[in-house]
Tab-separated table of C-alpha atoms in Angstrom:
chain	number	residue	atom	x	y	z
A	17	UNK	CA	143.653	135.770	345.113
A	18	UNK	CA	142.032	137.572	342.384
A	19	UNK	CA	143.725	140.211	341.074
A	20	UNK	CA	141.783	143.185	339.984
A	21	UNK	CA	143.371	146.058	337.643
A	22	UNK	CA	141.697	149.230	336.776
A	23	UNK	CA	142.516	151.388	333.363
A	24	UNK	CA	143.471	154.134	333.163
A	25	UNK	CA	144.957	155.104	336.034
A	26	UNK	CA	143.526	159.000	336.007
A	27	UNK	CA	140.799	159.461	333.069
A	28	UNK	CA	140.324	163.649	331.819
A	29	UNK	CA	137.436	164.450	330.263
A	30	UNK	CA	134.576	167.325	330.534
A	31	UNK	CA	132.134	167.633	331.953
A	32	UNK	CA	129.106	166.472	329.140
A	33	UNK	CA	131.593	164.017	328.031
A	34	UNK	CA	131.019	160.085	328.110
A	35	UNK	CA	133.708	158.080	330.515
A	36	UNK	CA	134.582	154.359	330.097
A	37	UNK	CA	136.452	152.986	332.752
A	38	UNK	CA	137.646	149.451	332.657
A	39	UNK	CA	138.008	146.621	335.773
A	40	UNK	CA	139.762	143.479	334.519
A	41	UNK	CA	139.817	140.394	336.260
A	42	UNK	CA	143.205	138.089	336.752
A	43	UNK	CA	140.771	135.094	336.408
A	44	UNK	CA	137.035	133.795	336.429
A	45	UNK	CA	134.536	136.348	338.342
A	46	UNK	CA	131.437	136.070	338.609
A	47	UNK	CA	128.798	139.283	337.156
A	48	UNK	CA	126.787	138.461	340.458
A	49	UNK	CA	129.525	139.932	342.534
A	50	UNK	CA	131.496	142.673	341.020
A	51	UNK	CA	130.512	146.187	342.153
A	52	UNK	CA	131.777	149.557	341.274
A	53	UNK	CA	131.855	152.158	343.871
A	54	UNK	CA	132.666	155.914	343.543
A	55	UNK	CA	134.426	157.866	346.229
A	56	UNK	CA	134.768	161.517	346.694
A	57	UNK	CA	137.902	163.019	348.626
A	58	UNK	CA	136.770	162.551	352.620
A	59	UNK	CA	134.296	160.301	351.773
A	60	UNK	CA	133.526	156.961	352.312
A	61	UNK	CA	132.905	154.818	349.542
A	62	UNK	CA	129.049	154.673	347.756
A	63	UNK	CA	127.439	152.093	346.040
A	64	UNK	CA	127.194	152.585	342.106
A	65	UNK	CA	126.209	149.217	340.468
A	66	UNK	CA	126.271	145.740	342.086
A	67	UNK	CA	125.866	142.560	339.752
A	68	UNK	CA	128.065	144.293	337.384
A	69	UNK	CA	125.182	146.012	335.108
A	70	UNK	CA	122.300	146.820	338.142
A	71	UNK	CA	122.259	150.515	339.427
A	72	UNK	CA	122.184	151.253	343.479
A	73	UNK	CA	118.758	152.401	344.912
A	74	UNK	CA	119.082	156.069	344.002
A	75	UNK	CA	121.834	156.449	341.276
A	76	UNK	CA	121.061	157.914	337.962
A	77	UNK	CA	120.730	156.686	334.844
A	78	UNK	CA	123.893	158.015	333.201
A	79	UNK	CA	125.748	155.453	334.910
A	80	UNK	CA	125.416	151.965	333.271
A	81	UNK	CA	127.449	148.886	334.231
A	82	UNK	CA	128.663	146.089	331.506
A	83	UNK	CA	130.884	142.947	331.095
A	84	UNK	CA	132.862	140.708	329.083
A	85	UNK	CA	134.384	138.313	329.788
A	86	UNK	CA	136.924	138.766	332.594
A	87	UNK	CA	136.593	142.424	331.666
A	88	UNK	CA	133.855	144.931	333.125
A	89	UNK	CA	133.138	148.421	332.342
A	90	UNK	CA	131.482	151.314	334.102
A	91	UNK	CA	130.127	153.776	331.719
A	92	UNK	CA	128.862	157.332	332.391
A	93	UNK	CA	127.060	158.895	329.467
A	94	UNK	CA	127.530	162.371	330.197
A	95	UNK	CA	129.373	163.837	332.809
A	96	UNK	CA	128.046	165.686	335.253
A	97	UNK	CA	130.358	167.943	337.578
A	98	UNK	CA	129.813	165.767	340.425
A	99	UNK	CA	131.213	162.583	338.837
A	100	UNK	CA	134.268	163.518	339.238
A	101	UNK	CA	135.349	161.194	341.873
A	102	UNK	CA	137.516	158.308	342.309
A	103	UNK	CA	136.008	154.933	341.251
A	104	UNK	CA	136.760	151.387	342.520
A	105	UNK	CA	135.924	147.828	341.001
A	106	UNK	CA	135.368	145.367	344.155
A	107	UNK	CA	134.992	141.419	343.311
A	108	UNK	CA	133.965	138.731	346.031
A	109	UNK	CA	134.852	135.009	345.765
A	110	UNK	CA	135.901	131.911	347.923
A	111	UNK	CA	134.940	134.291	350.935
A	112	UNK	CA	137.347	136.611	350.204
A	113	UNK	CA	136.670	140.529	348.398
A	114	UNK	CA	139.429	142.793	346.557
A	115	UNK	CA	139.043	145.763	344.932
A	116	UNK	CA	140.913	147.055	341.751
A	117	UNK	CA	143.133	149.669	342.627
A	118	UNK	CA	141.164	152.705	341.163
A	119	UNK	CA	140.661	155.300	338.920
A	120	UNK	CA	140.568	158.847	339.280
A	121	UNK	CA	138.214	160.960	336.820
A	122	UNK	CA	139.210	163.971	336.867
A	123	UNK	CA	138.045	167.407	335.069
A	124	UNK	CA	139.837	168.190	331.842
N	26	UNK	CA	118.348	155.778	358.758
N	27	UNK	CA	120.706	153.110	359.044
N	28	UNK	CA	124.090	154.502	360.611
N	29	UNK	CA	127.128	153.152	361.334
N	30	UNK	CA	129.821	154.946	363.973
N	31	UNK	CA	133.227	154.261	364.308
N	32	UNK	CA	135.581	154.793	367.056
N	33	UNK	CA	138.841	153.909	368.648
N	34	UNK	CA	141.360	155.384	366.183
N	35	UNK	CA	144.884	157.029	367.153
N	36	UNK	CA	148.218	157.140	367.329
N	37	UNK	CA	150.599	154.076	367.885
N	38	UNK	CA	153.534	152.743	367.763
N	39	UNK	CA	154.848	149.565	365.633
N	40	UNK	CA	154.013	146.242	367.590
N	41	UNK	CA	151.399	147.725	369.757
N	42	UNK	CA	147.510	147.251	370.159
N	43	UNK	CA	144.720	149.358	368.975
N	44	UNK	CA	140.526	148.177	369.336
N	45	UNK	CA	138.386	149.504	366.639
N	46	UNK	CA	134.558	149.698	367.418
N	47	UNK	CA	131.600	150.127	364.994
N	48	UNK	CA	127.989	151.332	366.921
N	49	UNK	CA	124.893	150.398	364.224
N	50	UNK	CA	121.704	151.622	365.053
N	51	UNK	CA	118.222	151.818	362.909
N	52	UNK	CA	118.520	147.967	361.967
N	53	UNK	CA	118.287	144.645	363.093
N	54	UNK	CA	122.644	144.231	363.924
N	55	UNK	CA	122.094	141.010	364.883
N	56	UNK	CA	120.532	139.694	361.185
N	57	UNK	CA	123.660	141.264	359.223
N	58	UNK	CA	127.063	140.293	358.413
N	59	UNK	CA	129.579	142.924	359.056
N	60	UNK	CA	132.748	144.206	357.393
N	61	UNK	CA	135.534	146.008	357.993
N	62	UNK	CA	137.526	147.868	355.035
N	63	UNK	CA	140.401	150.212	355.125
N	64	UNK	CA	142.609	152.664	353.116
N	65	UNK	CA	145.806	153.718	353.582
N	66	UNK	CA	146.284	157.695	352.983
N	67	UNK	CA	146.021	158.589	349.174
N	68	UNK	CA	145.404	154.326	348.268
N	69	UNK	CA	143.033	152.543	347.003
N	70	UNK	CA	140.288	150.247	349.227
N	71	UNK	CA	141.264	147.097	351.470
N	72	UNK	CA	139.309	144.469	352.329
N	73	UNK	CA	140.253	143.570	355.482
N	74	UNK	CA	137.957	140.898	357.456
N	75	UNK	CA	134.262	139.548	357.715
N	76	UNK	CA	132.082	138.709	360.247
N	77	UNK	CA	128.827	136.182	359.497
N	78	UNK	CA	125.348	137.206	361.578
N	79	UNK	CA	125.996	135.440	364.667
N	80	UNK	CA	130.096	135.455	364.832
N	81	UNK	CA	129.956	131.970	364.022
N	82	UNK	CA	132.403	132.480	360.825
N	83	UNK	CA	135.055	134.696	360.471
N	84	UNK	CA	137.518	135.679	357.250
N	85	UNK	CA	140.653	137.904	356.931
N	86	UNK	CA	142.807	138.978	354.221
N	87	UNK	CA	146.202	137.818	354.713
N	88	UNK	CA	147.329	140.514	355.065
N	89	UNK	CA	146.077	140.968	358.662
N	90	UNK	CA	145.341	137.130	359.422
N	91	UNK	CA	146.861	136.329	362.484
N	92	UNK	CA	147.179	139.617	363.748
N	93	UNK	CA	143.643	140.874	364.206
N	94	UNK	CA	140.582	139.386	365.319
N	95	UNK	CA	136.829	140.586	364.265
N	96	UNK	CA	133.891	140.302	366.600
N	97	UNK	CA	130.838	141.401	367.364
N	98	UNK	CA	128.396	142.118	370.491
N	99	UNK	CA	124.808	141.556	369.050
N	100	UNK	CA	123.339	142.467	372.399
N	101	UNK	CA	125.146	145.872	372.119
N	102	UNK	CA	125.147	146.391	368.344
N	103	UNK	CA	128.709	146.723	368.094
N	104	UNK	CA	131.161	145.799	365.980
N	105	UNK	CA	134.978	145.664	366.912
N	106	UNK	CA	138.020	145.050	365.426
N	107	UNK	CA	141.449	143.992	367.518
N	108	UNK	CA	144.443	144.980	365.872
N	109	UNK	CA	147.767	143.306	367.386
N	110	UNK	CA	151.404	143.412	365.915
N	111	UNK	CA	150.505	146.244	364.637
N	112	UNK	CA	153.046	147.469	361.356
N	113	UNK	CA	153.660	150.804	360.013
N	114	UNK	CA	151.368	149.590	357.056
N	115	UNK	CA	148.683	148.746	358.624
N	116	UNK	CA	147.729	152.655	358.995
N	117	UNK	CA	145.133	153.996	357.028
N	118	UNK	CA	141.238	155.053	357.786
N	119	UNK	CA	139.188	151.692	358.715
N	120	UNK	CA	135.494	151.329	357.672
N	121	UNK	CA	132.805	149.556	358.732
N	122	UNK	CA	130.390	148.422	356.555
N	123	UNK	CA	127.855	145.816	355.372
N	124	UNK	CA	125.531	144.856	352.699
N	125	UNK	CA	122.070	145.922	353.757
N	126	UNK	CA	119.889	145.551	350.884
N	127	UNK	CA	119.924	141.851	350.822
N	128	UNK	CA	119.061	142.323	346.454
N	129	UNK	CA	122.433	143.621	346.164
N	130	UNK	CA	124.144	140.005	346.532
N	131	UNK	CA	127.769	140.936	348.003
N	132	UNK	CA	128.186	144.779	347.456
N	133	UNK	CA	127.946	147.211	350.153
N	134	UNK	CA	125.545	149.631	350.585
N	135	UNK	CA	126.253	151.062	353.914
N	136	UNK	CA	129.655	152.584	355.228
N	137	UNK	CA	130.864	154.399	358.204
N	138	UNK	CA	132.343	157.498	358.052
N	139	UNK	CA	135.536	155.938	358.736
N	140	UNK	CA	138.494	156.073	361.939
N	141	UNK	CA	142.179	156.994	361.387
N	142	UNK	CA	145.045	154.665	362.377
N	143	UNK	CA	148.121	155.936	362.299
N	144	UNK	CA	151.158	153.562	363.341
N	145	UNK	CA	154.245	155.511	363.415
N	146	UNK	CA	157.158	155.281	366.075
């Protein structure tokens, strides 16, 4: 199973601020299917960026989605007051999907 | 739009059953493969099992393989999920969801609003 393992654990910053948050992979993954997903407390998960670097229908530009490697990176250029959120890496392979075990952005 | 509605959460105790049910409306069910994900109170997400279009092919995570069983009703639009054996950590709130935007390769795009297990003696 791949292993998927989010940094930092709780990230606090302000809101105008730019955020890096980091997914790495315990092997191989493929860009096609790593997606990062943001979730808000009663909420169910939403779609941020799929193919590791390509936005959701509808999300704005201040979110941007890179990779390296077995390392990927979700980006947000300036914080909004809504960002602040929980986010979640998610990989699919050999018919089988994890997801990294989250960080929490939090307001500073 | 498209909607997805769970159902069939509760209360129960260690070993016992418990059916989960998904209702999709406002797309073509039978076209889709269908997930279910969950997350235990204050965790992170869980993958827990995949059904293809036309319940031909199934997959769990281990952690539930053998216990529950995912299958669909295309005539009915329904999703279910049949949880046996069930363990104290196996509660948690259990989406439904699938990738509808077929551009988005594996990622899901459309979620429930979720149903609370809680297993607990």
């Amino acid at each position: 199973e791949i292993v998927l393992t989010q940094s930092p654990g709780t990230l606090s910053l302000s809101p105008g601020e730019r955020a890096t948050l980091s997914c790495r992979a315990s092997q191989s993954v493929s860009s096609t299917y790593l997606a990062w997903y943001q979730q808000k407390p009663g909420q169910a998960p939403r779609l941020l960026i799929y193919g590791a670097s390509r936005r959701a229908t509808g999300i704005a530009d201040r979110f941007s989605g890179s990779e390296s490697g077995t390392d990927f990176t979700l980006s947000i250029s300036r914080l909004e007051p809504e960002d602040f959120a929980v986010y979640y890496c998610q990989q699919y392979a050999n018919a089988s999907y994890t997801f990294g075990q989250g960080t929490k952005l939090e307001i500073k | 739009q498209v909607q997805l509605v769970e159902s069939g959460g509760g209360v129960v105790q260690p070993g016992r059953s418990l059916k989960l049910s998904c209702a999709a409306s406002r797309f073509t069910f039978s076209t889709y493969a269908m997930h279910w994900v969950r997350q235990a109170p204050g965790k992170g997400l869980e993958w827990v099992a995949v059904i293809s279009y036309d319940g031909s092919d199934k997959f769990y995570a281990d952690s539930v393989k053998g216990r529950f069983t995912i299958s669909r009703d295309n005539s009915n639009n329904m999703l279910s999920l049949q949880m046996n054996s069930l363990r104290l950590e196996d509660t948690a709130v259990y989406y439904c969801a699938l990738r509808f935007n077929t551009w988005l390769y594996n990622a899901f795009d459309i979620w429930g609003q979720g149903t609370m297990v809680t297993v607990s003696s």
